[in-house]
Coordinates of C-alpha atoms (C1' of nucleotides) in Angstrom, one line a residue:
Chain A
X1 CA -8.5 20.4 -34.7
X2 CA -8.5 19.2 -38.1
X3 CA -6.9 16.0 -38.9
X4 CA -2.9 16.8 -40.3
X5 CA -0.4 14.8 -41.6
X6 CA 3.2 15.2 -42.1
X7 CA 3.7 15.4 -46.0
X8 CA 6.9 14.3 -47.2
X9 CA 6.6 16.3 -50.2
X10 CA 6.3 19.7 -48.1
X11 CA 8.4 18.5 -45.1
X12 CA 5.4 20.3 -43.2
X13 CA 2.1 19.5 -41.7
X14 CA -0.6 19.8 -43.5
X15 CA -4.6 19.7 -43.3
X16 CA -5.8 16.5 -44.5
X17 CA -9.1 16.8 -46.8
X18 CA -9.6 13.7 -49.6
X19 CA -9.9 15.4 -53.0
X20 CA -13.6 14.5 -53.2
X21 CA -14.4 15.6 -49.9
X22 CA -15.5 12.1 -48.5
X23 CA -13.8 8.9 -50.2
X24 CA -10.0 8.4 -49.6
X25 CA -8.2 7.1 -52.1
X26 CA -4.9 5.3 -50.5
X27 CA -2.4 3.4 -52.0
X28 CA 0.1 1.6 -49.3
X29 CA 3.3 -0.4 -50.9
X30 CA 2.9 -4.0 -49.8
X31 CA 5.3 -6.9 -49.4
X32 CA 7.7 -8.9 -51.9
X33 CA 6.7 -12.2 -50.7
X34 CA 9.9 -13.6 -51.4
X35 CA 10.1 -14.8 -47.3
X36 CA 8.6 -14.1 -44.2
X37 CA 7.8 -10.3 -43.8
X38 CA 9.5 -9.3 -41.0
X39 CA 8.8 -7.1 -37.7
X40 CA 10.3 -4.1 -38.9
X41 CA 8.3 -4.2 -42.2
X42 CA 5.3 -4.8 -39.7
X43 CA 6.0 -1.6 -38.3
X44 CA 5.0 0.1 -41.7
X45 CA 1.8 -2.0 -41.8
X46 CA 0.6 -1.0 -38.5
X47 CA 1.2 2.4 -39.0
X48 CA -0.9 2.1 -42.2
X49 CA -3.7 -0.1 -40.2
X50 CA -3.8 3.0 -37.4
X51 CA -4.2 5.5 -40.1
X52 CA -6.9 3.5 -41.7
X53 CA -8.8 3.2 -38.9
X54 CA -8.3 6.8 -37.9
X55 CA -9.9 7.9 -41.2
X56 CA -12.8 5.7 -40.6
X57 CA -13.3 7.4 -37.3
X58 CA -13.2 10.6 -38.8
X59 CA -16.1 9.4 -41.3
X60 CA -14.2 8.8 -44.5
X61 CA -14.9 6.0 -46.6
X62 CA -11.9 4.3 -47.6
X63 CA -10.5 2.7 -50.9
X64 CA -7.4 1.5 -50.1
X65 CA -4.9 -0.3 -52.4
X66 CA -2.1 -2.6 -51.3
X67 CA 0.4 -4.4 -53.9
X68 CA 1.8 -7.5 -53.2
X69 CA 5.0 -7.5 -55.4
X70 CA 5.2 -11.4 -57.0
X71 CA 7.9 -10.8 -59.4
X72 CA 10.8 -9.7 -58.7
X73 CA 15.2 -11.0 -58.5
X74 CA 15.0 -12.0 -54.9
X75 CA 11.8 -14.1 -55.8
X76 CA 12.9 -16.0 -58.8
X77 CA 16.3 -16.7 -57.7
X78 CA 14.6 -18.5 -54.5
X79 CA 12.3 -20.2 -56.7
X80 CA 14.6 -22.0 -58.4
X81 CA 16.9 -22.6 -55.8
X82 CA 13.4 -24.7 -54.8
X83 CA 12.7 -25.8 -57.9
X84 CA 9.3 -24.1 -58.5
X85 CA 7.6 -21.9 -60.3
X86 CA 7.4 -18.4 -59.0
X87 CA 3.7 -18.9 -59.0
X88 CA 4.2 -21.6 -56.4
X89 CA 6.7 -20.0 -54.7
X90 CA 4.7 -16.7 -53.7
X91 CA 1.7 -18.4 -52.9
X92 CA 3.0 -19.6 -49.4
X93 CA 4.6 -16.3 -48.7
X94 CA 1.7 -14.3 -49.6
X95 CA -0.9 -16.9 -47.4
X96 CA 1.8 -16.2 -44.4
X97 CA 2.2 -12.7 -44.8
X98 CA -2.0 -12.2 -44.8
X99 CA -2.1 -14.8 -41.7
X100 CA 0.5 -12.5 -40.0
X101 CA -1.5 -9.6 -40.7
X102 CA -4.9 -11.1 -39.1
X103 CA -2.6 -12.0 -36.3
X104 CA -1.9 -8.5 -35.9
X105 CA -5.4 -7.5 -36.3
X106 CA -4.4 -5.5 -39.7
X107 CA -7.6 -4.4 -41.3
X108 CA -7.6 -5.9 -45.0
X109 CA -7.3 -3.2 -47.8
X110 CA -10.1 -2.7 -49.9
X111 CA -8.2 -4.2 -52.6
X112 CA -5.2 -6.5 -52.7
X113 CA -3.5 -6.2 -56.0
X114 CA -1.0 -8.4 -57.5
X115 CA 2.4 -7.3 -59.7
X116 CA 1.7 -10.4 -61.8
X117 CA -1.6 -9.8 -63.0
X118 CA -1.2 -6.5 -64.1
X119 CA 1.6 -7.0 -66.4
X120 CA -0.3 -6.1 -69.6
X121 CA -0.9 -2.7 -68.3
X122 CA 2.4 -2.0 -67.4
X123 CA 3.8 -2.7 -70.7
X124 CA 0.8 -0.5 -72.1
X125 CA 2.2 2.1 -69.7
X126 CA 5.6 1.7 -70.8
X127 CA 4.6 2.4 -74.8
X128 CA 3.0 5.1 -73.5
X129 CA 6.2 6.5 -72.1
X130 CA 8.0 5.4 -75.1
X131 CA 5.7 7.1 -77.4
X132 CA 6.2 10.5 -75.5
X133 CA 10.2 10.1 -75.3
X134 CA 10.6 9.3 -71.6
X135 CA 12.3 6.1 -72.3
X136 CA 15.2 4.9 -74.2
X137 CA 16.1 1.2 -74.9
X138 CA 19.7 -0.8 -74.6
X139 CA 20.0 -4.5 -74.8
X140 CA 16.2 -5.1 -74.9
X141 CA 15.5 -3.4 -71.5
X142 CA 13.5 -0.1 -71.7
X143 CA 14.9 2.4 -69.0
X144 CA 13.3 5.7 -68.0
X145 CA 15.1 8.9 -68.9
X146 CA 15.2 10.9 -65.5
X147 CA 16.5 13.8 -67.5
X148 CA 12.8 13.7 -69.5
X149 CA 11.0 14.8 -66.3
X150 CA 12.7 18.3 -64.5
X151 CA 11.1 18.1 -61.4
X152 CA 12.7 14.8 -60.7
X153 CA 13.9 14.6 -57.0
X154 CA 11.4 16.7 -55.4
X155 CA 10.2 14.0 -53.0
X156 CA 13.3 13.2 -51.9
X157 CA 14.8 16.2 -52.4
X158 CA 17.7 14.8 -53.7
X159 CA 20.4 17.2 -56.0
X160 CA 20.5 16.1 -59.2
X161 CA 23.8 18.3 -60.0
X162 CA 27.4 17.0 -59.5
X163 CA 28.4 14.2 -58.4
X164 CA 27.6 12.2 -55.1
X165 CA 30.7 11.9 -53.5
X166 CA 30.9 8.8 -51.0
X167 CA 27.8 7.4 -52.6
X168 CA 27.9 4.0 -54.5
X169 CA 26.7 4.4 -57.8
X170 CA 26.0 1.3 -60.1
X171 CA 27.7 2.5 -63.6
X172 CA 28.4 -0.5 -65.3
X173 CA 25.7 -3.1 -65.2
X174 CA 23.4 -1.9 -67.4
X175 CA 24.0 0.6 -70.3
X176 CA 22.5 3.6 -68.8
X177 CA 22.7 6.9 -69.8
X178 CA 22.4 8.3 -66.3
X179 CA 23.5 6.3 -63.4
X180 CA 19.8 7.1 -62.1
X181 CA 18.0 6.2 -65.0
X182 CA 15.8 3.4 -63.9
X183 CA 14.6 0.2 -65.5
X184 CA 10.8 -0.1 -66.5
X185 CA 11.1 -3.5 -68.7
X186 CA 13.8 -5.6 -68.1
X187 CA 14.7 -8.1 -71.1
X188 CA 14.2 -11.9 -70.9
X189 CA 17.4 -13.8 -69.5
X190 CA 17.6 -17.2 -70.2
X191 CA 15.6 -19.5 -67.4
X192 CA 13.6 -16.3 -66.4
X193 CA 10.0 -16.0 -66.3
X194 CA 9.1 -13.5 -69.0
X195 CA 5.9 -11.9 -70.6
X196 CA 5.4 -10.6 -73.9
X197 CA 5.3 -6.9 -74.9
X198 CA 5.6 -4.7 -77.7
X199 CA 9.0 -3.6 -76.6
X200 CA 10.4 -7.6 -76.8
X201 CA 9.9 -10.4 -73.8
X202 CA 10.6 -9.8 -70.6
X203 CA 9.0 -8.5 -67.1
X204 CA 8.6 -5.2 -65.6
X205 CA 10.9 -3.5 -63.3
X206 CA 9.6 -3.0 -59.6
X207 CA 8.5 0.9 -59.8
X208 CA 6.1 0.6 -62.8
X209 CA 3.7 -1.7 -60.7
X210 CA 2.7 0.8 -58.3
X211 CA 2.4 3.7 -60.4
X212 CA -0.1 1.0 -63.0
X213 CA -1.9 -0.5 -60.1
X214 CA -2.2 2.8 -58.2
X215 CA -3.9 4.7 -61.0
X216 CA -5.6 2.1 -62.2
X217 CA -7.9 1.6 -59.2
X218 CA -7.6 4.8 -57.5
X219 CA -7.2 7.4 -60.6
X220 CA -4.6 9.8 -61.8
X221 CA -4.5 11.8 -58.3
X222 CA -4.6 9.8 -55.2
X223 CA -4.8 11.3 -51.7
X224 CA -2.6 9.2 -50.1
X225 CA 0.6 7.1 -50.7
X226 CA 2.4 5.5 -47.8
X227 CA 5.4 3.4 -47.1
X228 CA 9.0 2.9 -45.1
X229 CA 11.0 5.7 -45.4
X230 CA 13.6 3.8 -47.1
X231 CA 11.3 3.8 -50.3
X232 CA 11.3 7.6 -50.8
X233 CA 14.1 7.3 -52.9
X234 CA 14.1 5.9 -55.3
X235 CA 11.0 3.8 -55.1
X236 CA 8.3 6.7 -55.0
X237 CA 10.6 9.6 -56.7
X238 CA 10.6 7.0 -59.6
X239 CA 6.8 6.3 -59.4
X240 CA 6.0 10.2 -59.5
X241 CA 8.1 10.3 -62.5
X242 CA 6.6 7.9 -64.5
X243 CA 3.1 8.9 -63.3
X244 CA 3.3 12.0 -64.1
X245 CA 5.3 12.4 -67.0
X246 CA 2.1 9.6 -68.5
X247 CA -0.5 11.8 -67.2
X248 CA 0.7 15.2 -66.3
X249 CA -1.3 15.6 -63.3
X250 CA -0.2 15.5 -60.0
X251 CA 0.2 11.8 -58.8
X252 CA -0.1 11.7 -55.1
X253 CA -1.6 14.8 -52.6
X254 CA 0.1 13.4 -49.5
X255 CA 2.8 11.2 -49.1
X256 CA 3.4 9.8 -45.6
X257 CA 6.7 7.5 -44.5
X258 CA 7.3 5.5 -41.6
X259 CA 10.4 5.4 -39.7
X260 CA 12.5 2.3 -39.4
X261 CA 12.3 -0.2 -36.5
X262 CA 15.5 -0.9 -34.3
X263 CA 16.0 -3.7 -32.4
X264 CA 17.7 -3.6 -28.8
X265 CA 19.1 -0.1 -30.5
X266 CA 20.6 -1.6 -33.5
X267 CA 19.6 -1.8 -36.9
X268 CA 17.9 -5.3 -37.5
X269 CA 20.1 -7.3 -39.5
X270 CA 20.3 -10.9 -39.8
X271 CA 24.1 -10.6 -39.1
X272 CA 23.6 -9.4 -36.1
X273 CA 20.9 -12.0 -35.1
X274 CA 18.4 -9.6 -33.9
X275 CA 16.3 -10.4 -37.5
X276 CA 12.8 -11.1 -36.2
X277 CA 9.8 -12.3 -37.9
X278 CA 6.5 -11.8 -36.2
X279 CA 6.7 -15.8 -35.8
X280 CA 9.8 -15.5 -34.2
X281 CA 8.6 -13.4 -31.2
X282 CA 5.1 -15.1 -31.3
X283 CA 7.2 -18.5 -30.3
X284 CA 9.2 -16.6 -27.6
X285 CA 5.4 -16.1 -25.6
X286 CA 4.5 -12.8 -26.4
X287 CA 1.0 -12.2 -27.0
X288 CA -0.1 -10.7 -30.7
X289 CA -1.6 -7.8 -29.2
X290 CA 1.6 -6.9 -27.0
X291 CA 3.5 -6.8 -30.6
X292 CA 0.8 -4.8 -32.2
X293 CA 0.9 -2.3 -29.1
X294 CA 4.6 -1.9 -29.1
X295 CA 4.1 -1.4 -32.9
X296 CA 1.5 1.1 -32.7
X297 CA 2.4 3.0 -29.2
X298 CA 4.9 5.1 -30.7
X299 CA 4.4 7.3 -33.6
X300 CA 5.3 6.5 -36.7
X301 CA 7.7 9.5 -37.7
X302 CA 10.0 8.4 -34.9
X303 CA 12.3 5.5 -35.3
X304 CA 11.0 2.9 -33.0
X305 CA 13.5 0.9 -30.5
X306 CA 12.1 -2.6 -30.3
X307 CA 12.8 -4.2 -27.4
X308 CA 11.8 -7.5 -25.3
X309 CA 11.3 -5.1 -22.6
X310 CA 9.3 -3.0 -24.1
X311 CA 7.1 -6.1 -25.3
X312 CA 7.0 -7.0 -21.2
X313 CA 5.9 -3.4 -20.7
X314 CA 3.1 -3.4 -23.6
X315 CA 1.6 -6.6 -22.2
X316 CA 1.6 -4.7 -18.9
X317 CA -0.1 -1.9 -20.4
X318 CA -2.5 -4.1 -22.3
X319 CA -3.3 -6.0 -18.3
X320 CA -4.0 -2.5 -17.1
X321 CA -6.4 -1.1 -19.7
X322 CA -8.2 -4.8 -19.6
X323 CA -8.5 -4.6 -15.8
X324 CA -10.6 -1.5 -16.4
X325 CA -12.6 -2.6 -18.7
X326 CA -13.1 -5.6 -16.7
X327 CA -13.9 -3.6 -13.4
X328 CA -16.3 -1.0 -15.6
X329 CA -18.4 -4.1 -16.7
X330 CA -18.2 -6.3 -13.8
X331 CA -18.5 -3.6 -11.0
X332 CA -21.0 -3.0 -8.9
X333 CA -21.7 1.0 -8.7
X334 CA -23.9 2.9 -6.6
X335 CA -27.2 4.7 -8.6
X336 CA -27.3 7.5 -10.3
X337 CA -24.6 9.5 -12.7
X338 CA -21.7 11.7 -11.2
X339 CA -21.8 14.7 -14.2
X340 CA -17.9 15.3 -13.4
X341 CA -17.1 11.6 -14.2
X342 CA -19.0 12.0 -17.7
X343 CA -17.5 15.1 -18.0
X344 CA -13.9 13.4 -17.7
X345 CA -14.5 11.0 -20.1
X346 CA -15.8 13.4 -22.8
X347 CA -12.6 15.3 -22.1
X348 CA -10.4 12.3 -22.4
X349 CA -12.2 11.2 -25.5
X350 CA -11.8 14.9 -27.0
X351 CA -8.1 14.2 -26.3
X352 CA -7.9 11.0 -27.6
X353 CA -9.1 12.2 -31.1
X354 CA -7.1 15.2 -30.9
X355 CA -4.1 13.2 -30.2
X356 CA -4.8 11.3 -33.4
X357 CA -5.7 14.1 -35.6
X358 CA -2.3 15.6 -34.9
X359 CA -0.3 13.6 -37.8
X360 CA -1.5 10.1 -35.4
X361 CA 0.3 11.0 -32.3
X362 CA -0.6 7.6 -30.8
X363 CA 1.7 8.0 -27.7
X364 CA -0.6 11.0 -26.8
X365 CA -3.5 9.6 -27.4
X366 CA -2.4 6.6 -25.3
X367 CA -1.7 9.1 -22.3
X368 CA -5.1 10.7 -22.5
X369 CA -7.0 7.4 -22.1
X370 CA -4.2 6.3 -19.0
X371 CA -5.2 9.5 -17.2
X372 CA -8.7 8.9 -17.6
X373 CA -8.5 5.3 -16.3
X374 CA -6.6 6.5 -13.1
X375 CA -9.1 9.4 -12.6
X376 CA -11.9 7.1 -13.2
X377 CA -10.3 3.9 -10.6
X378 CA -9.9 6.6 -7.9
X379 CA -13.7 7.8 -8.5
X380 CA -14.1 4.0 -7.9
X381 CA -12.4 3.6 -4.7
X382 CA -13.8 6.6 -3.3
X383 CA -17.6 5.6 -4.4
X384 CA -17.9 8.6 -6.6
X385 CA -18.3 6.8 -10.0
X386 CA -21.8 5.9 -10.3
X387 CA -23.9 3.3 -12.3
X388 CA -24.4 6.1 -15.2
X389 CA -20.8 6.6 -15.6
X390 CA -20.0 3.3 -16.9
X391 CA -21.7 5.0 -20.2
X392 CA -19.2 7.4 -20.8
X393 CA -16.3 5.0 -19.8
X394 CA -17.0 2.2 -22.1
X395 CA -17.5 4.9 -25.1
X396 CA -13.8 5.8 -24.2
X397 CA -12.4 2.4 -24.1
X398 CA -14.7 1.2 -27.5
X399 CA -13.1 4.8 -29.2
X400 CA -9.5 3.7 -28.0
X401 CA -10.4 0.1 -29.0
X402 CA -11.7 0.9 -32.8
X403 CA -8.0 2.2 -33.0
X404 CA -5.5 0.0 -30.9
X405 CA -7.8 -3.3 -31.1
X406 CA -5.8 -4.9 -28.3
X407 CA -8.6 -5.2 -25.5
X408 CA -9.9 -8.4 -26.8
X409 CA -7.8 -11.3 -25.9
X410 CA -6.3 -13.7 -29.0
X411 CA -8.4 -16.9 -28.2
X412 CA -6.2 -19.7 -27.0
X413 CA -7.2 -22.9 -27.1
X414 CA -8.3 -23.7 -23.2
X415 CA -8.3 -27.2 -21.4
X416 CA -10.8 -25.6 -19.3
X417 CA -14.6 -24.6 -20.1
X418 CA -16.1 -21.3 -18.4
X419 CA -18.6 -23.8 -16.8
X420 CA -15.7 -25.7 -15.1
X421 CA -14.3 -22.6 -14.1
X422 CA -17.2 -21.1 -12.5
X423 CA -17.6 -24.6 -10.6
X424 CA -14.1 -24.3 -9.1
X425 CA -14.5 -20.7 -8.4
X426 CA -18.1 -21.8 -6.5
X427 CA -15.8 -24.4 -4.7
X428 CA -13.2 -22.3 -3.8
X429 CA -15.6 -19.7 -2.3
X430 CA -17.1 -22.2 0.2
X431 CA -13.7 -23.1 1.1
X432 CA -13.0 -19.5 2.0
X433 CA -16.0 -19.2 4.1
X434 CA -15.3 -22.2 6.0
X435 CA -11.8 -20.9 6.4
X436 CA -9.9 -23.9 4.7
X437 CA -7.7 -21.5 2.8
X438 CA -5.0 -24.1 2.0
X439 CA -7.9 -25.5 -0.3
X440 CA -9.0 -22.1 -1.5
X441 CA -5.4 -21.4 -2.4
X442 CA -5.1 -25.0 -4.1
X443 CA -8.2 -24.3 -6.4
X444 CA -6.5 -20.8 -7.3
X445 CA -3.4 -22.6 -8.3
X446 CA -5.0 -25.3 -10.5
X447 CA -6.9 -22.8 -12.0
X448 CA -3.7 -20.7 -12.5
X449 CA -2.0 -23.7 -14.4
X450 CA -5.3 -23.6 -16.8
X451 CA -4.5 -20.1 -17.8
X452 CA -7.4 -18.5 -15.4
X453 CA -6.5 -15.8 -13.0
X454 CA -8.6 -15.1 -10.2
X455 CA -9.2 -12.1 -8.3
X456 CA -11.0 -11.3 -5.2
X457 CA -12.8 -7.9 -5.2
X458 CA -15.5 -6.2 -3.1
X459 CA -18.3 -7.0 -5.6
X460 CA -17.2 -10.8 -5.8
X461 CA -14.7 -12.8 -7.6
X462 CA -13.5 -12.1 -11.2
X463 CA -11.4 -14.1 -13.4
X464 CA -10.0 -13.8 -16.5
X465 CA -8.1 -16.0 -18.8
X466 CA -4.2 -15.2 -19.1
Chain B
rG1 C1' 30.0 14.5 -49.5
rG2 C1' 24.4 15.5 -50.1
rC3 C1' 19.7 14.8 -48.1
rG4 C1' 16.6 13.2 -43.9
rC5 C1' 15.1 11.7 -38.6
rG6 C1' 16.5 12.3 -33.8
rG7 C1' 19.0 12.6 -28.6
rU8 C1' 13.8 14.3 -22.4
rA9 C1' 14.2 9.6 -15.8
rG10 C1' 16.7 2.5 -14.8
rC11 C1' 13.9 1.3 -20.2
rC12 C1' 9.9 3.2 -23.8
rA13 C1' 7.9 7.9 -24.8
rA14 C1' 4.7 13.5 -25.0
rG15 C1' 5.5 18.2 -25.2
rU16 C1' 8.0 23.0 -30.1
rG17 C1' 8.2 30.2 -26.2
rG18 C1' 5.0 30.2 -20.0
rU19 C1' 7.9 26.8 -15.8
rA20 C1' 8.6 18.3 -17.4
rA21 C1' 2.3 14.1 -20.0
rG22 C1' 1.8 8.8 -20.0
rG23 C1' 3.2 3.4 -19.8
rC24 C1' 7.2 -0.1 -17.6
rA25 C1' 10.5 -1.3 -14.1
rG26 C1' 12.0 -0.1 -8.5
rA27 C1' 10.9 1.9 -3.2
rG28 C1' 7.2 2.8 0.8
rG29 C1' 2.4 3.0 2.2
rU30 C1' -3.5 2.0 2.3
rC31 C1' -6.6 -2.4 1.2
rU32 C1' -6.7 -8.1 1.5
rG33 C1' -6.7 -14.7 5.3
rC34 C1' -3.1 -14.5 1.5
rA35 C1' -2.6 -12.9 -3.6
rA36 C1' -4.1 -10.0 -7.5
rA37 C1' -6.6 -5.9 -8.7
rA38 C1' -6.7 -0.7 -7.8
rC39 C1' -5.2 4.1 -5.0
rC40 C1' -1.6 7.3 -2.5
rU41 C1' 3.6 8.7 -1.8
rU42 C1' 8.2 8.5 -4.3
rU43 C1' 12.1 8.2 -8.8
rA44 C1' 14.7 14.3 -14.0
rU45 C1' 15.7 22.0 -10.1
rU46 C1' 16.2 19.3 -15.6
rC47 C1' 15.4 18.0 -21.3
rA48 C1' 23.4 15.3 -25.6
rC49 C1' 27.1 19.8 -24.9
rC50 C1' 28.6 25.0 -25.7
rG51 C1' 27.0 30.3 -26.7
rG52 C1' 23.3 33.8 -28.1
rU53 C1' 17.8 36.0 -28.7
rU54 C1' 13.9 36.9 -24.6
rC55 C1' 11.2 39.0 -18.5
rG56 C1' 11.0 34.0 -19.8
rA57 C1' 13.7 28.3 -23.8
rA58 C1' 13.6 21.0 -23.4
rU59 C1' 10.9 24.2 -27.1
rC60 C1' 13.7 29.9 -31.1
rC61 C1' 18.7 31.0 -33.7
rG62 C1' 24.2 29.6 -34.1
rG63 C1' 28.2 26.1 -33.2
rU64 C1' 29.8 21.3 -31.3
rC65 C1' 29.2 15.9 -30.2
rC66 C1' 27.0 11.5 -31.1
rG67 C1' 22.9 7.7 -33.1
rC68 C1' 20.2 5.9 -37.2
rG69 C1' 18.2 6.1 -42.4
rC70 C1' 18.7 7.0 -47.7
rC71 C1' 21.8 8.4 -51.8
rU72 C1' 21.8 0.8 -57.0
rC73 C1' 14.5 -2.9 -56.8
rC74 C1' 15.8 -2.9 -48.4
rA75 C1' 9.4 -1.2 -44.6

RNA sequence: GGCGCGGUAGCCAAGUGGUAAGGCAGAGGUCUGCAAAACCUUUAUUCACCGGUUCGAAUCCGGUCCGCGCCUCCA
């Protein structure tokens, strides 16, 4: 089955193929670095990571660009409050974002690009748009006239005719011809950072940065563009208008949008007290892998209900996967190969890939892995799993982890070395042999205090760090 | 008002015409010095509700109710 994605533009599942058949040119909307990125943002970024990894697993080369928005109203306001330049102010949150992303094992895009490093290109783009009558100037600011772009609204299916009853429409803040016209260049205001441009000193609007940076690095037509659903309108709609008004070519072939995350069944908001950053959650003692698993386990087009029960469940699921991996790598199996078990693993691998190919159905992909694990465990218990079957089991786990990336525990500072652990386990085995179970249990408790779990199996003692 | 996503067991969640995946949690059991791990059994005659189409519907159609998002630079 071919790789298929749901395209927001057509609202249909479509077979995916990059324009040149080989390299996927992908642009993902990154964070605005005015504060710590929250867990809802990371739902979207985790989806982008699963997308990246799946594309690579299908053999495509990736050219993935993510922007960092480092000039914007909130940034300016906060920087002024902290008596810092916007560069100083954004640097710390860019750092934090990259660190958090690494904690969640999000692969770095091929290029991270910063808005403030592309002001010249943005000003040039605005100049071209003005030359072709897509803009107008008002009080020193430059606006894009959506009336000049007939297919405006195609992505978001927004109705441009008539009033938007019930909607809040800003009509007075700027002198706009149409309420939905958007700003390309904001005239300089006292105390704000500004750059010189032919249309006057000022700073770029938000939408223009993505168009300019995407096309600079990826070309006029790119394969995939992603973001959260809230970006469909107006951000992505505006990107299309600007870009296609500039080039006359289709800007993006596949638009993919991640649904939002809810927290305990409610919209995440500061006033409800359910607003979390990754750091907030890790401070409560949850592992980064559990967070990653929870964010990745639900398909991206469904709202995800983030709960602490769900996090505990995610951690338990990871334990099950890791226990199986330990059993495969540390178990002693009879010689030979059971062809049925090898076929079972191959079937699971196929099902895993097929689920991901189907618009990244991660829940279905996980089911394929868990079903295999149950069958393999059963076979191990009955002696039907043979030594040569470990290869196909490992192949499946490896494929799984190339996408989900949760098997390897995050290294924690440990007070105890592997040698000390082995030595204590040897002591405990001696104690057990002489039926001194009190001593044996005491050693087990000591190890547990140091974060080491030991388990007695048929094939000897196995241990893992918690 | 417009556009969009969704309502499946205690919780999370797959399944888009053929007779309800998977994970977590719970109960009982096997194994074990104990524990853990693992396995087995068990937990939705039923998929928000009502009507229709069909041999057959969680899946298609119509209607109703409910949740959420967007409709001003919020993932």
